[in-house]
Short mmCIF file of C-alpha atoms in Angstrom, two decimals:
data_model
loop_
_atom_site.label_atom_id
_atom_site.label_comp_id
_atom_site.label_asym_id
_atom_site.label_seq_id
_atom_site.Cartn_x
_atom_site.Cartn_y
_atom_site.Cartn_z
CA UNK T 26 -139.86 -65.51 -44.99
CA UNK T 27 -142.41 -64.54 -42.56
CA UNK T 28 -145.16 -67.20 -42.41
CA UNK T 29 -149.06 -66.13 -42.34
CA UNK T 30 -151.63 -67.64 -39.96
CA UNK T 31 -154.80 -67.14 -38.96
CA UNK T 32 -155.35 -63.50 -37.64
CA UNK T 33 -155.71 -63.47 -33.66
CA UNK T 34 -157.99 -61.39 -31.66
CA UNK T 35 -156.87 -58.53 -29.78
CA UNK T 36 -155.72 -59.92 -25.96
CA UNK T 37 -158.43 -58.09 -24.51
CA UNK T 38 -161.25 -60.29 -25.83
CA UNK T 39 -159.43 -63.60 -25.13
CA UNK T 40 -159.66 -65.88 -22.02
CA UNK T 41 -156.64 -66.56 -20.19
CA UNK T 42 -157.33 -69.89 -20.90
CA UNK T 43 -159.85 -71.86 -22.77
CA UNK T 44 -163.43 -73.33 -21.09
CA UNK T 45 -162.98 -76.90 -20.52
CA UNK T 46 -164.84 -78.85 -23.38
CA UNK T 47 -166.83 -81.16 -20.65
CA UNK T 48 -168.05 -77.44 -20.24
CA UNK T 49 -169.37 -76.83 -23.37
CA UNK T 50 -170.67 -80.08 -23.98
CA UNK T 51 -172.94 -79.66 -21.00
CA UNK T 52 -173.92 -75.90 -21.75
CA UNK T 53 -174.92 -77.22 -25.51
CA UNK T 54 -177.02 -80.30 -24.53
CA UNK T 55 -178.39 -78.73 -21.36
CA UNK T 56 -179.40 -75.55 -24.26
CA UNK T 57 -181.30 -77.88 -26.92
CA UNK T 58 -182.46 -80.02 -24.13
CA UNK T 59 -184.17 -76.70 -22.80
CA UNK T 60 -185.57 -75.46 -25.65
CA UNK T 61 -186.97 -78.40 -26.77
CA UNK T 62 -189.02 -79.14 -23.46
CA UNK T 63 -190.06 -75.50 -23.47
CA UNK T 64 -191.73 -76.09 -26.69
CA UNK T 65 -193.15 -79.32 -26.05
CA UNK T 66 -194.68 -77.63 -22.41
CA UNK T 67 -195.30 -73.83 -24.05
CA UNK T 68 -195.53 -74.20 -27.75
CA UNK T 69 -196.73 -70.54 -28.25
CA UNK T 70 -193.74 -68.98 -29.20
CA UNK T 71 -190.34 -69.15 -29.36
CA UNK T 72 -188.67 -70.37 -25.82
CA UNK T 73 -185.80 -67.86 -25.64
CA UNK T 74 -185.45 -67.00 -22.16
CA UNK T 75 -185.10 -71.33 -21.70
CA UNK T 76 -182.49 -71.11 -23.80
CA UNK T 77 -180.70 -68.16 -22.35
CA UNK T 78 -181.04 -69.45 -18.74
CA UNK T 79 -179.91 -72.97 -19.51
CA UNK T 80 -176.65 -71.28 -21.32
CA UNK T 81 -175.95 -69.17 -18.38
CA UNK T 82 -176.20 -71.74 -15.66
CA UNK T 83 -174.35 -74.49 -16.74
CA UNK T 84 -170.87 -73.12 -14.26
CA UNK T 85 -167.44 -74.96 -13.42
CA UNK T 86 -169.07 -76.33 -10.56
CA UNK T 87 -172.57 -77.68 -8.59
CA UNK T 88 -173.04 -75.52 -6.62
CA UNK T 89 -172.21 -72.27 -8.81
CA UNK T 90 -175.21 -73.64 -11.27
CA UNK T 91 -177.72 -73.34 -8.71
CA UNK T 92 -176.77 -69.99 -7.57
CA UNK T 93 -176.58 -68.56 -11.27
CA UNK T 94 -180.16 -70.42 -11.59
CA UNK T 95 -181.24 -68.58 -8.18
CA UNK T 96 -179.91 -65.34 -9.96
CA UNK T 97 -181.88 -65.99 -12.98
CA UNK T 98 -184.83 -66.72 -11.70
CA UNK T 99 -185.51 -63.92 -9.75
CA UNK T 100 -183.84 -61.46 -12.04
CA UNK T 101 -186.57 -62.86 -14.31
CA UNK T 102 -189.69 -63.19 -12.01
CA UNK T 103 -189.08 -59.26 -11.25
CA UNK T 104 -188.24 -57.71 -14.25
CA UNK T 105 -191.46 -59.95 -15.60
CA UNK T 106 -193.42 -58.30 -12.50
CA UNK T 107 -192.21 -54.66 -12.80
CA UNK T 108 -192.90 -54.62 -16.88
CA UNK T 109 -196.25 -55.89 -16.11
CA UNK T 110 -197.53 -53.28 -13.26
CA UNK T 111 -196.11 -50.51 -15.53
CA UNK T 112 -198.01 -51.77 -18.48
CA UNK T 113 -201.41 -51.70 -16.33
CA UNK T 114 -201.22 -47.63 -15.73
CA UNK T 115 -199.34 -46.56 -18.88
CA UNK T 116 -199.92 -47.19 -22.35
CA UNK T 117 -197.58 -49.03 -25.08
CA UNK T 118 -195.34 -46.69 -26.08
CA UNK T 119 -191.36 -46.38 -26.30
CA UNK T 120 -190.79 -44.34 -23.35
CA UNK T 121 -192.87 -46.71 -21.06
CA UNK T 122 -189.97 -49.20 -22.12
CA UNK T 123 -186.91 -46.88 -20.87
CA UNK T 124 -189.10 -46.07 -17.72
CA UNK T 125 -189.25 -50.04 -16.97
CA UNK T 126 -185.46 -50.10 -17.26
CA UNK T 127 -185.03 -47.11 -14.91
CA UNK T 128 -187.19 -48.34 -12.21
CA UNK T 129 -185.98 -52.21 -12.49
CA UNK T 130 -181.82 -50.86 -12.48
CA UNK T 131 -183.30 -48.97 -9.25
CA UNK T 132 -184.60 -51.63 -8.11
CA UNK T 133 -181.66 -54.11 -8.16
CA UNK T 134 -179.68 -51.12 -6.18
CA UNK T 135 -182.35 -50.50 -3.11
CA UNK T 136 -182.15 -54.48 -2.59
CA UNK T 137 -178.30 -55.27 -3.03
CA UNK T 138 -179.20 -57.79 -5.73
CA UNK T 139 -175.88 -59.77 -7.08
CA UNK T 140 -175.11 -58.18 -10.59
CA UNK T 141 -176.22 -61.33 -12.25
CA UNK T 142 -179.83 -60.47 -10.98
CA UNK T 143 -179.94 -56.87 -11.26
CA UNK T 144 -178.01 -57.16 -14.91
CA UNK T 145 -181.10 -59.46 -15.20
CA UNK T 146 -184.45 -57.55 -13.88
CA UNK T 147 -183.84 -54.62 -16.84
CA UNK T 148 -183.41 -56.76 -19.39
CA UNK T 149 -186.44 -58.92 -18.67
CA UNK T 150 -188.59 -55.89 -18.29
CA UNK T 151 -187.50 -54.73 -21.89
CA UNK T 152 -188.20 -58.09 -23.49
CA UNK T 153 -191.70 -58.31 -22.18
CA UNK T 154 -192.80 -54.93 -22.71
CA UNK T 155 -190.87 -54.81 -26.40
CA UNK T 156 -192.31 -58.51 -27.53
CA UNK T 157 -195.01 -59.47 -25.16
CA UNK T 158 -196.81 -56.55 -24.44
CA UNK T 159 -199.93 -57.38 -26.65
CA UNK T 160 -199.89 -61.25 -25.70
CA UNK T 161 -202.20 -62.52 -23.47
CA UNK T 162 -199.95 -64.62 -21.01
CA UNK T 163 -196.61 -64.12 -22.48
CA UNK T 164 -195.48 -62.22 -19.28
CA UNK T 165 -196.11 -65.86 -17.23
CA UNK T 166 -194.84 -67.99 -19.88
CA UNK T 167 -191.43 -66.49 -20.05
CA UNK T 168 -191.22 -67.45 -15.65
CA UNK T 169 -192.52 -70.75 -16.60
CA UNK T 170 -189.46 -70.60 -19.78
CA UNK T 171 -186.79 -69.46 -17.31
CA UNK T 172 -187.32 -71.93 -14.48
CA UNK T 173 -187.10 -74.80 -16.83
CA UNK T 174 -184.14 -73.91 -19.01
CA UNK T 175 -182.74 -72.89 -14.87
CA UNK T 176 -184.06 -76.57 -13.79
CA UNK T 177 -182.14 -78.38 -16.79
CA UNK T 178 -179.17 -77.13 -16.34
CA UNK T 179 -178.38 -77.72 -12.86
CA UNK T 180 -179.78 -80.89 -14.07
CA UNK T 181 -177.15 -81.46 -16.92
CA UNK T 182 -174.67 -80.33 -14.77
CA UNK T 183 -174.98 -82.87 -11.77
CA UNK T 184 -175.49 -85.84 -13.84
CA UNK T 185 -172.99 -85.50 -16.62
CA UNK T 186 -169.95 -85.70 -14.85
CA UNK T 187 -170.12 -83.02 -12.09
CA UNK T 188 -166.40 -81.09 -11.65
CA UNK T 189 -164.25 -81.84 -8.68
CA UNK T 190 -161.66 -79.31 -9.00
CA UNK T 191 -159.12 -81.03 -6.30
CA UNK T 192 -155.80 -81.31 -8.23
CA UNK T 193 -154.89 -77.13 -8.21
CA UNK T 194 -155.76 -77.60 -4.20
CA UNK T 195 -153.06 -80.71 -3.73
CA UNK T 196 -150.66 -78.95 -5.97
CA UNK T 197 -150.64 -75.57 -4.43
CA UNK T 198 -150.61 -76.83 -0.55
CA UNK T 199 -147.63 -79.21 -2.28
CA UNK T 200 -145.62 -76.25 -3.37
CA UNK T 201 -146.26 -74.38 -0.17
CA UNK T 202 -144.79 -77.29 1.51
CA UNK T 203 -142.01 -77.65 -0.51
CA UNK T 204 -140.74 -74.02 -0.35
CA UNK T 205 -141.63 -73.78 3.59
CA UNK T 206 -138.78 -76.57 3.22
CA UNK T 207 -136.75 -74.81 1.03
CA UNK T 208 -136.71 -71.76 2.65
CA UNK T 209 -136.14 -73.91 6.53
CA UNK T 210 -133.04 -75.09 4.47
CA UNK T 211 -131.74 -71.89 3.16
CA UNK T 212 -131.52 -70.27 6.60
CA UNK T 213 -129.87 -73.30 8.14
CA UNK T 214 -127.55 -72.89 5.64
CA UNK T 215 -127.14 -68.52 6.60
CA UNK T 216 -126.16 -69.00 9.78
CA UNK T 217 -123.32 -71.14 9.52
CA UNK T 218 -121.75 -69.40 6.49
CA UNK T 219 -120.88 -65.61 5.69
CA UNK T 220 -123.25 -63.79 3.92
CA UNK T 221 -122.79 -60.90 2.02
CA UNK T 222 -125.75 -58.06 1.84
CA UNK T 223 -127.06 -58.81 -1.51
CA UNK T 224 -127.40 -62.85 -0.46
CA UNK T 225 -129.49 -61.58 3.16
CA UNK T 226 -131.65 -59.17 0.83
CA UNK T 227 -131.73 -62.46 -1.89
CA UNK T 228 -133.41 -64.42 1.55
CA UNK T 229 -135.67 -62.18 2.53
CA UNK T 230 -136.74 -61.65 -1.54
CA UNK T 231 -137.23 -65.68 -1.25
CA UNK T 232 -139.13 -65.58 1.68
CA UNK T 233 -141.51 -62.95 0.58
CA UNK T 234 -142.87 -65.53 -2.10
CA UNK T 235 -144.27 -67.25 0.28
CA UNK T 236 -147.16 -64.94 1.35
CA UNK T 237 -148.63 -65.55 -2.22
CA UNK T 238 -148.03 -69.13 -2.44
CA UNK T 239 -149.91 -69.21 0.67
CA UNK T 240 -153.00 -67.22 -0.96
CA UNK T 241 -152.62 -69.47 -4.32
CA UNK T 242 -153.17 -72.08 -1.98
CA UNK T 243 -155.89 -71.09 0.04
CA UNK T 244 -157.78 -69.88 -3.37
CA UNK T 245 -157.69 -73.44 -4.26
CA UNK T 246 -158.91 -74.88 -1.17
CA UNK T 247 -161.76 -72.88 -1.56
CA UNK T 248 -162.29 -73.88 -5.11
CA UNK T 249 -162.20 -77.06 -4.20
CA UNK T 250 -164.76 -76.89 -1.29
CA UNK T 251 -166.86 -74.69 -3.62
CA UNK T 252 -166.72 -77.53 -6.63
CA UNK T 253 -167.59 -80.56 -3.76
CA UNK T 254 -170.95 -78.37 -2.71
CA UNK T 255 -174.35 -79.49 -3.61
CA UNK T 256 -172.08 -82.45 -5.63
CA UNK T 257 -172.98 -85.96 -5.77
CA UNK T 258 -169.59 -86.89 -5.71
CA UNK T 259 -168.57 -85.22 -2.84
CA UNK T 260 -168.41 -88.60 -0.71
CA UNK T 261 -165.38 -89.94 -2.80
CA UNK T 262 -163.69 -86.81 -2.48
CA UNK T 263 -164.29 -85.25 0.71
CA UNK T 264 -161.45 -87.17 3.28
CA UNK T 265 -159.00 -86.10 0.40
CA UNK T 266 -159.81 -82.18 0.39
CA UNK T 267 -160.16 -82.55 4.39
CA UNK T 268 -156.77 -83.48 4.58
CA UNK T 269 -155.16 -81.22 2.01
CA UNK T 270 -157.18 -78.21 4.01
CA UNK T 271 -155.72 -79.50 7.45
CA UNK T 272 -152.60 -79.39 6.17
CA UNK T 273 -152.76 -75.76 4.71
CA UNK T 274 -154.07 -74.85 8.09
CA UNK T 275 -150.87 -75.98 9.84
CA UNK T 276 -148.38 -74.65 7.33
CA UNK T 277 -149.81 -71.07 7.18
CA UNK T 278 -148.53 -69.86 10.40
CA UNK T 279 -145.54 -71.17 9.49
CA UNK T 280 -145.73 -69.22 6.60
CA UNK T 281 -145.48 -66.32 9.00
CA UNK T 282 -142.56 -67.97 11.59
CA UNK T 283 -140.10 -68.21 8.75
CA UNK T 284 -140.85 -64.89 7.59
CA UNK T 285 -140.21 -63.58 11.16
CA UNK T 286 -136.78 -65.62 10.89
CA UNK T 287 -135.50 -64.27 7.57
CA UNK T 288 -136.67 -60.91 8.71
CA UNK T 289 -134.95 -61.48 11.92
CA UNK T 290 -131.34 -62.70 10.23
CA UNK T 291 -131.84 -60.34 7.49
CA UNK T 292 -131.69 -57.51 9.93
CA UNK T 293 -128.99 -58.42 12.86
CA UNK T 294 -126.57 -60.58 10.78
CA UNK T 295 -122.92 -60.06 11.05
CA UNK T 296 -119.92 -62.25 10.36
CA UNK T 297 -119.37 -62.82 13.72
CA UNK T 298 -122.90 -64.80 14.15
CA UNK T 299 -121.18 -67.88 12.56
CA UNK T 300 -118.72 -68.16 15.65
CA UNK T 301 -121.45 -68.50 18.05
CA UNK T 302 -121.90 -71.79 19.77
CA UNK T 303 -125.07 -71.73 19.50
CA UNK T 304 -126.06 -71.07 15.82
CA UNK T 305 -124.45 -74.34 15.07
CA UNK T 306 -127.04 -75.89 17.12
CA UNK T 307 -129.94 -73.85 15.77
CA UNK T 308 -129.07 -74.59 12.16
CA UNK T 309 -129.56 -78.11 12.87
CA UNK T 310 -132.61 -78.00 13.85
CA UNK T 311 -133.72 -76.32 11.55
CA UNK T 312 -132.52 -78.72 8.90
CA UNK T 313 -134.23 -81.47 11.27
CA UNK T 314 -137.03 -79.37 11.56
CA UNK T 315 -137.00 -78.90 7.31
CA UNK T 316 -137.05 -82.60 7.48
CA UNK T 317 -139.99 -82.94 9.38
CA UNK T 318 -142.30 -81.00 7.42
CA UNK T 319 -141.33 -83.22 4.39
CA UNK T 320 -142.63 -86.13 6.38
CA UNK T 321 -145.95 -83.76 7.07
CA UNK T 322 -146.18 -83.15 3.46
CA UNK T 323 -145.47 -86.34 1.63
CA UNK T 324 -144.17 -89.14 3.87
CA UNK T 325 -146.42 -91.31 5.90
CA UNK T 326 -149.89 -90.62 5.31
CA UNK T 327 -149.80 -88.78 1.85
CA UNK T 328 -152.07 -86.23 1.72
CA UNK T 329 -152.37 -86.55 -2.36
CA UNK T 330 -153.42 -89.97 -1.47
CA UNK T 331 -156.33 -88.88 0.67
CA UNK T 332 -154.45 -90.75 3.37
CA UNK T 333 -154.52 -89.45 7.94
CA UNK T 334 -151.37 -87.35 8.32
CA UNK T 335 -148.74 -89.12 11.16
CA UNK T 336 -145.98 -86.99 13.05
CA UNK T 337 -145.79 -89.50 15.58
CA UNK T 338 -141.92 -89.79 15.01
CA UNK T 339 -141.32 -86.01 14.36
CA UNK T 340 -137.49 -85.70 15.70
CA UNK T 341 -136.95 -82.20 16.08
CA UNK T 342 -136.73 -80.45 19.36
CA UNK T 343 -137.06 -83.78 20.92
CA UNK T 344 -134.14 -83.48 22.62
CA UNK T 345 -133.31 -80.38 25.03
CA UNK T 346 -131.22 -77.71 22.88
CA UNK T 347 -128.08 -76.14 25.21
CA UNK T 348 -128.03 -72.53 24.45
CA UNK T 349 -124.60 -71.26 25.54
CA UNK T 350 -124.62 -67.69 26.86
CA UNK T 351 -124.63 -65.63 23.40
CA UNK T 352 -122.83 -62.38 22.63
CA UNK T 353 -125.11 -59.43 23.70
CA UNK T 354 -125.25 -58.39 20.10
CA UNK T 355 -126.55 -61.72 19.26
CA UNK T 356 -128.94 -63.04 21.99
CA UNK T 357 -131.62 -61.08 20.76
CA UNK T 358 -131.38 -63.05 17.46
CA UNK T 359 -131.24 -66.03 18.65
CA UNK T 360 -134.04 -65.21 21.19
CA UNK T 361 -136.01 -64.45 18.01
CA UNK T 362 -135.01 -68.01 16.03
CA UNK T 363 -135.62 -69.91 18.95
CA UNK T 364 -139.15 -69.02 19.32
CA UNK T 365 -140.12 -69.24 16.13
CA UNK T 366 -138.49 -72.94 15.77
CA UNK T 367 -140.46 -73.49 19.15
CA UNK T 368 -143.84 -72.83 17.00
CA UNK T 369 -142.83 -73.83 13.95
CA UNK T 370 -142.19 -77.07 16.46
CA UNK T 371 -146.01 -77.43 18.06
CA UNK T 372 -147.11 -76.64 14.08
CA UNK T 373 -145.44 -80.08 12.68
CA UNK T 374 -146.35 -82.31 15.45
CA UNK T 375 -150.24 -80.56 15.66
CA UNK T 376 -149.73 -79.31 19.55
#
């Protein structure tokens, strides 16, 4: 028997995922806290616009607050100032209200305001002409109202607990890592066994992944610099994101060398590669070479830790590689893998 819940909302009005509670926490207090001081400073009517600006600037991070406060602010200060010249040469009536929305949605578009601003100049402009228009002061009030519900919220949101978003950055760069490895394996492993066209085209699928790990990871990295901004806790934080970003930085053009590989093998395999004297050679460096960037990743000088990077005993290439004189259906191939272990190579060791 089917059992009955609790009806759910259609998809398109849920979140992926739900607001961390910290979040809301911080949005609540930093709303009462705002309305109550707005009251206590401006105790002639209601302070709305606190409210609303103190709910929309709490953000996930420092240094997102501010801007959203920035954005407030002046979405406020002009709608207030547009409603208030139109009111001086046109009387109170309901069209002078839709002509304060055309001119302040204008306005926002002839000075490339950020939606949040321009969203925010029309609807200030409404509010004062639809509530204030007969009140003495009201149009300077509701400024005074914004930039202290804009104030206490960047407020609430530096001292309680300001977000460092760091883990998804580690993670990501970690995975990248990992499957840089992987994939260094895998085509080690090509070259000295027959492949069939369906495993080459299963390679190059693999090695395709990469390109969006590689933007997952970067994405994070920026989230990461973008949650340490304007934060007081960026001190205790900052080595650790430094060396998760330097260590994105040297395995994205990697991200690009094996790519050129698989492509490369992919497109000029045949079963006689394997019978090469050569390839034998090449495979094991790239296994060495697979072995290395685990080191780079997690070994000495874990970059989850915070901790300097060392490659000061990297093995690979260390040792001249003899490259036997290749069939001339093959050197081109091998040409190709060469180079791209060479750089691959000066990427590891930081050349």
């Amino acid at each position: 028997m089917k059992r009955l819940g609790a009806p759910r909302l259609p998809t398109f009005l849920r979140a992926p995922s739900r607001v961390p509670l910290l979040q809301v926490v911080k949005t609540s207090v930093a709303t009462v806290l705002a309305w109550i001081v707005a009251v206590l400073l401006l105790p002639s009517e209601l302070p709305i616009f606190a409210a609303i600006a103190a709910l929309l600037v709490v953000q996930p991070s420092v240094n997102q607050s501010f801007g959203k406060a920035v954005e407030r602010s002046v979405g406020v200060i002009a709608g207030v100032v547009i409603a208030t010249l139109i009111s001086l040469f046109a009387s109170n009536q309901a069209w002078v209200i839709l002509l304060a929305i055309v001119v302040s949605i204008f306005f926002g578009w002839v000075f490339r305001l950020t939606p949040g601003s321009a969203n925010q100049i029309p609807i200030s402009a409404m509010l004062v002409l639809a509530l204030g228009a007969t009140t003495p002061g009201y149009a300077v009030d509701r400024i005074l109202e914004t930039l202290i519900g804009a104030a206490l919220g960047v407020i609430i949101n530096i001292l309680i607990v300001p977000p460092v978003v760091l883990a998804p950055a580690v993670r990501d760069v970690g995975l990248l890592a990992s499957e840089l490895e992987a994939s260094l394996e895998r085509l080690a492993a090509a070259l000295t066994t027959p492949q069939t066209r369906q495993q080459l085209d299963g390679l190059m699928i693999q090695a395709r992944l990469l390109r969006p790990m590689r933007d997952a990871a970067e994405a994070s990295v920026r989230q990461g610099e973008e949650s340490l901004t304007l934060n007081p806790r960026q001190s205790a934080h900052r080595t650790r994101l430094a060396n998760t970003h330097q260590l994105l930085n040297r395995l994205s053009p990697m991200v690009t060398r094996v790519l050129g590989m698989t492509r490369a093998l992919h497109d000029h395999f045949d079963d006689s590669l394997v019978e090469e004297p050569s390839i034998h050679s090449i495979a094991g460096e790239l296994r060495r070479a697979a072995h290395d960037l685990r080191l780079l990743a997690s070994g000495p000088g874990d970059v989850s830790a915070g901790e300097p990077v060392s490659t000061a005993e990297v093995p690979v290439l260390t040792a001249p590689l003899r490259i036997a004189r290749p069939h001339p259906e093959h050197w081109m191939l091998i040409g190709s893998l060469m180079e791209d272990l060479r750089r691959i190579h000066e990427e590891i060791v930081g050349d």
